[in-house]
mmCIF file of C-alpha atoms in Angstrom:
data_model
loop_
_atom_site.group_PDB
_atom_site.id
_atom_site.type_symbol
_atom_site.label_atom_id
_atom_site.label_comp_id
_atom_site.label_asym_id
_atom_site.label_seq_id
_atom_site.Cartn_x
_atom_site.Cartn_y
_atom_site.Cartn_z
ATOM 1 C CA MET A 1091 0.001 -0.006 0.018
ATOM 2 C CA GLY A 1092 1.473 3.329 -1.048
ATOM 3 C CA LYS A 1093 2.216 6.176 1.310
ATOM 4 C CA LEU A 1094 -0.266 8.466 -0.430
ATOM 5 C CA THR A 1095 -3.027 5.878 -0.062
ATOM 6 C CA VAL A 1096 -2.266 5.394 3.606
ATOM 7 C CA ARG A 1097 -2.157 9.148 4.262
ATOM 8 C CA ALA A 1098 -5.416 9.711 2.381
ATOM 9 C CA LEU A 1099 -7.168 6.889 4.226
ATOM 10 C CA ARG A 1100 -5.875 8.115 7.586
ATOM 11 C CA ALA A 1101 -7.049 11.649 6.789
ATOM 12 C CA VAL A 1102 -10.536 10.375 5.986
ATOM 13 C CA LEU A 1103 -10.594 8.254 9.145
ATOM 14 C CA ALA A 1104 -9.442 11.169 11.289
ATOM 15 C CA VAL A 1105 -12.038 13.569 9.840
ATOM 16 C CA VAL A 1106 -14.887 11.048 10.283
ATOM 17 C CA LEU A 1107 -13.724 10.252 13.841
ATOM 18 C CA ALA A 1108 -13.514 13.947 14.746
ATOM 19 C CA GLY A 1109 -16.918 14.561 13.198
ATOM 20 C CA THR A 1110 -18.596 11.766 15.097
ATOM 21 C CA VAL A 1111 -17.051 12.885 18.372
ATOM 22 C CA PHE A 1112 -18.261 16.461 17.731
ATOM 23 C CA VAL A 1113 -21.824 15.322 16.886
ATOM 24 C CA GLN A 1114 -21.836 13.019 19.934
ATOM 25 C CA ALA A 1115 -20.740 15.872 22.191
ATOM 26 C CA LEU A 1116 -23.559 18.079 20.864
ATOM 27 C CA MET A 1117 -26.157 15.359 21.332
ATOM 28 C CA VAL A 1118 -25.038 14.532 24.854
ATOM 29 C CA TRP A 1119 -24.942 18.264 25.724
ATOM 30 C CA THR A 1120 -28.500 18.669 24.359
ATOM 31 C CA LEU A 1121 -29.705 15.701 26.446
ATOM 32 C CA VAL A 1122 -27.894 16.699 29.635
ATOM 33 C CA SER A 1123 -28.346 20.478 29.556
ATOM 34 C CA GLY A 1124 -32.102 20.445 29.148
ATOM 35 C CA ASN A 1125 -31.910 22.740 26.105
ATOM 36 C CA ASP A 1126 -33.739 20.278 23.909
ATOM 37 C CA PRO A 1127 -35.706 22.195 21.284
ATOM 38 C CA GLU A 1128 -38.170 19.284 21.076
ATOM 39 C CA ASP A 1129 -38.829 19.411 24.858
ATOM 40 C CA GLY A 1130 -37.415 15.936 25.437
ATOM 41 C CA THR A 1131 -40.143 13.969 23.694
ATOM 42 C CA LEU A 1132 -39.545 10.267 24.131
ATOM 43 C CA PRO A 1133 -39.006 9.237 20.467
ATOM 44 C CA LEU A 1134 -36.568 12.017 19.828
ATOM 45 C CA THR A 1135 -34.638 11.426 23.016
ATOM 46 C CA ALA A 1136 -34.441 7.729 22.290
ATOM 47 C CA LEU A 1137 -33.276 8.427 18.745
ATOM 48 C CA ARG A 1138 -30.558 10.728 20.039
ATOM 49 C CA LEU A 1139 -29.339 8.079 22.455
ATOM 50 C CA LEU A 1140 -29.416 5.412 19.735
ATOM 51 C CA THR A 1141 -27.558 7.723 17.338
ATOM 52 C CA THR A 1142 -24.869 8.302 19.980
ATOM 53 C CA LEU A 1143 -24.523 4.552 20.451
ATOM 54 C CA GLY A 1144 -24.343 4.023 16.686
ATOM 55 C CA MET A 1145 -21.541 6.555 16.497
ATOM 56 C CA VAL A 1146 -19.623 4.624 19.168
ATOM 57 C CA ALA A 1147 -19.888 1.564 16.959
ATOM 58 C CA ALA A 1148 -18.596 3.564 14.020
ATOM 59 C CA GLN A 1149 -15.735 4.904 16.099
ATOM 60 C CA VAL A 1150 -14.701 1.385 17.152
ATOM 61 C CA ALA A 1151 -14.660 0.363 13.497
ATOM 62 C CA LEU A 1152 -12.616 3.440 12.565
ATOM 63 C CA VAL A 1153 -9.996 2.764 15.239
ATOM 64 C CA CYS A 1154 -9.746 -0.897 14.172
ATOM 65 C CA VAL A 1155 -9.315 0.060 10.521
ATOM 66 C CA TRP A 1156 -6.641 2.558 11.549
ATOM 67 C CA GLN A 1157 -4.775 -0.204 13.317
ATOM 68 C CA LEU A 1158 -5.105 -2.529 10.320
ATOM 69 C CA VAL A 1159 -3.773 0.153 8.013
ATOM 70 C CA THR A 1160 -0.806 0.516 10.344
ATOM 71 C CA MET A 1161 -0.226 -3.201 10.212
ATOM 72 C CA VAL A 1162 -0.446 -3.169 6.428
ATOM 73 C CA ARG A 1163 2.082 -0.338 6.274
ATOM 74 C CA ARG A 1164 4.482 -2.297 8.518
ATOM 75 C CA GLY A 1165 3.924 -5.513 6.629
ATOM 76 C CA THR A 1166 2.556 -7.339 9.662
ATOM 77 C CA VAL A 1167 -1.105 -7.679 8.691
ATOM 78 C CA PHE A 1168 -0.677 -11.342 7.872
ATOM 79 C CA SER A 1169 -0.325 -12.275 11.550
ATOM 80 C CA HIS A 1170 -2.584 -13.434 14.349
ATOM 81 C CA ALA A 1171 -2.579 -9.931 15.853
ATOM 82 C CA ALA A 1172 -4.684 -8.686 12.912
ATOM 83 C CA PHE A 1173 -7.614 -10.916 13.919
ATOM 84 C CA ARG A 1174 -8.312 -8.789 16.989
ATOM 85 C CA TYR A 1175 -8.900 -5.726 14.840
ATOM 86 C CA VAL A 1176 -10.918 -7.589 12.188
ATOM 87 C CA ASP A 1177 -13.056 -9.017 14.988
ATOM 88 C CA GLY A 1178 -13.499 -5.461 16.315
ATOM 89 C CA VAL A 1179 -14.777 -4.309 12.918
ATOM 90 C CA ILE A 1180 -17.195 -7.255 12.744
ATOM 91 C CA GLY A 1181 -18.455 -6.546 16.248
ATOM 92 C CA ALA A 1182 -18.870 -2.873 15.453
ATOM 93 C CA ILE A 1183 -20.884 -3.651 12.345
ATOM 94 C CA VAL A 1184 -23.124 -6.066 14.229
ATOM 95 C CA ALA A 1185 -23.587 -3.454 16.965
ATOM 96 C CA ALA A 1186 -24.473 -0.863 14.347
ATOM 97 C CA ALA A 1187 -27.081 -3.276 12.901
ATOM 98 C CA LEU A 1188 -28.590 -3.844 16.304
ATOM 99 C CA VAL A 1189 -28.716 -0.063 16.892
ATOM 100 C CA TRP A 1190 -30.384 0.319 13.488
ATOM 101 C CA PHE A 1191 -33.004 -2.306 14.408
ATOM 102 C CA ALA A 1192 -33.641 -0.342 17.645
ATOM 103 C CA VAL A 1193 -34.073 2.845 15.645
ATOM 104 C CA THR A 1194 -36.522 0.981 13.417
ATOM 105 C CA ALA A 1195 -38.503 -0.173 16.444
ATOM 106 C CA VAL A 1196 -38.589 3.351 17.923
ATOM 107 C CA ASN A 1197 -39.642 4.782 14.562
ATOM 108 C CA ALA A 1198 -42.244 2.091 13.734
ATOM 109 C CA PRO A 1199 -45.194 3.452 15.787
ATOM 110 C CA GLY A 1200 -45.045 6.709 13.820
ATOM 111 C CA GLN A 1201 -45.250 4.732 10.551
ATOM 112 C CA ARG A 1202 -48.628 3.053 11.062
ATOM 113 C CA ASP A 1203 -50.060 4.776 8.030
ATOM 114 C CA ASP A 1204 -47.086 3.763 5.895
ATOM 115 C CA PRO A 1205 -45.599 0.514 7.176
ATOM 116 C CA GLY A 1206 -43.440 0.220 4.069
ATOM 117 C CA VAL A 1207 -40.942 2.600 5.670
ATOM 118 C CA THR A 1208 -40.492 0.195 8.599
ATOM 119 C CA VAL A 1209 -40.046 -2.703 6.212
ATOM 120 C CA ILE A 1210 -37.415 -0.790 4.251
ATOM 121 C CA MET A 1211 -35.617 0.160 7.461
ATOM 122 C CA GLY A 1212 -35.619 -3.513 8.490
ATOM 123 C CA GLY A 1213 -34.162 -4.371 5.091
ATOM 124 C CA ILE A 1214 -31.414 -1.831 5.648
ATOM 125 C CA GLY A 1215 -30.663 -3.502 8.961
ATOM 126 C CA MET A 1216 -30.381 -6.851 7.227
ATOM 127 C CA ALA A 1217 -28.025 -5.293 4.672
ATOM 128 C CA ILE A 1218 -25.830 -4.014 7.509
ATOM 129 C CA LEU A 1219 -25.692 -7.545 8.913
ATOM 130 C CA GLY A 1220 -24.767 -8.694 5.373
ATOM 131 C CA VAL A 1221 -21.773 -6.371 5.482
ATOM 132 C CA ALA A 1222 -20.692 -8.040 8.757
ATOM 133 C CA LEU A 1223 -20.925 -11.404 6.984
ATOM 134 C CA ILE A 1224 -18.783 -10.126 4.127
ATOM 135 C CA VAL A 1225 -16.100 -8.986 6.598
ATOM 136 C CA LEU A 1226 -16.402 -12.374 8.310
ATOM 137 C CA VAL A 1227 -15.611 -14.041 4.948
ATOM 138 C CA LEU A 1228 -12.666 -11.651 4.519
ATOM 139 C CA ARG A 1229 -11.496 -12.674 7.990
ATOM 140 C CA MET A 1230 -11.528 -16.307 6.849
ATOM 141 C CA LEU A 1231 -9.431 -15.360 3.857
ATOM 142 C CA LEU A 1232 -6.998 -13.595 6.202
ATOM 143 C CA ALA A 1233 -6.837 -16.749 8.341
ATOM 144 C CA GLN A 1234 -5.952 -18.790 5.228
ATOM 145 C CA ALA A 1235 -3.294 -16.229 4.246
ATOM 146 C CA VAL A 1236 -1.784 -16.312 7.755
ATOM 147 C CA ALA A 1237 -1.762 -20.116 7.702
ATOM 148 C CA ARG A 1238 -0.047 -20.088 4.312
ATOM 149 C CA ASP A 1239 2.484 -17.540 5.493
ATOM 150 C CA VAL A 1240 3.336 -19.707 8.553
ATOM 151 C CA GLU A 1241 3.644 -22.748 6.293
ATOM 152 C CA ALA A 1242 5.875 -20.864 3.902
ATOM 153 C CA VAL A 1243 8.165 -19.803 6.768
ATOM 154 C CA GLN A 1244 8.380 -23.407 7.974
ATOM 155 C CA MET A 1245 9.161 -24.679 4.479
ATOM 156 C CA GLN A 1246 11.829 -22.027 4.058
ATOM 157 C CA ALA A 1247 13.387 -23.062 7.364
ATOM 158 C CA GLU A 1248 13.413 -26.700 6.269
ATOM 159 C CA LEU A 1249 14.940 -25.721 2.926
ATOM 160 C CA ASP A 1250 17.598 -23.702 4.658
ATOM 161 C CA GLU A 1251 18.477 -26.787 6.779
ATOM 162 C CA VAL A 1252 18.794 -28.947 3.695
ATOM 163 C CA ILE A 1253 21.019 -26.436 1.916
#
């Protein structure tokens, strides 16, 4: 991975992380300070809390991706240490899907006249879970690559003994 690519990706990750922290701070301040323009109505308060939790899931994924990019840059991504960060990304995506399903449930009573919105939101939640499954498949490919790398090192050591 080139230096420009790494720098560009890190810049994007940093901007998104800073943006989510800023929005979280504003939402928490609104909830705690009592300056809620909607007078703390239950659905809006619940949606703010769920949005804050969703941003935490996104932040976990961002930090894990940052660590994986660092490992790629160092050439150590094909190691067992990478699994922790990939598992973190998978967990964050599943958490985001669960938060989305909670948002769908909070929003559903307001959609009685048009239940199609709730069905679409449920479909989006399933799509988010599908992304988690895709990352899980990529994790399996990483496991195969790590196993092959370990095998190659062992074969190289045996070849060095023979020579």
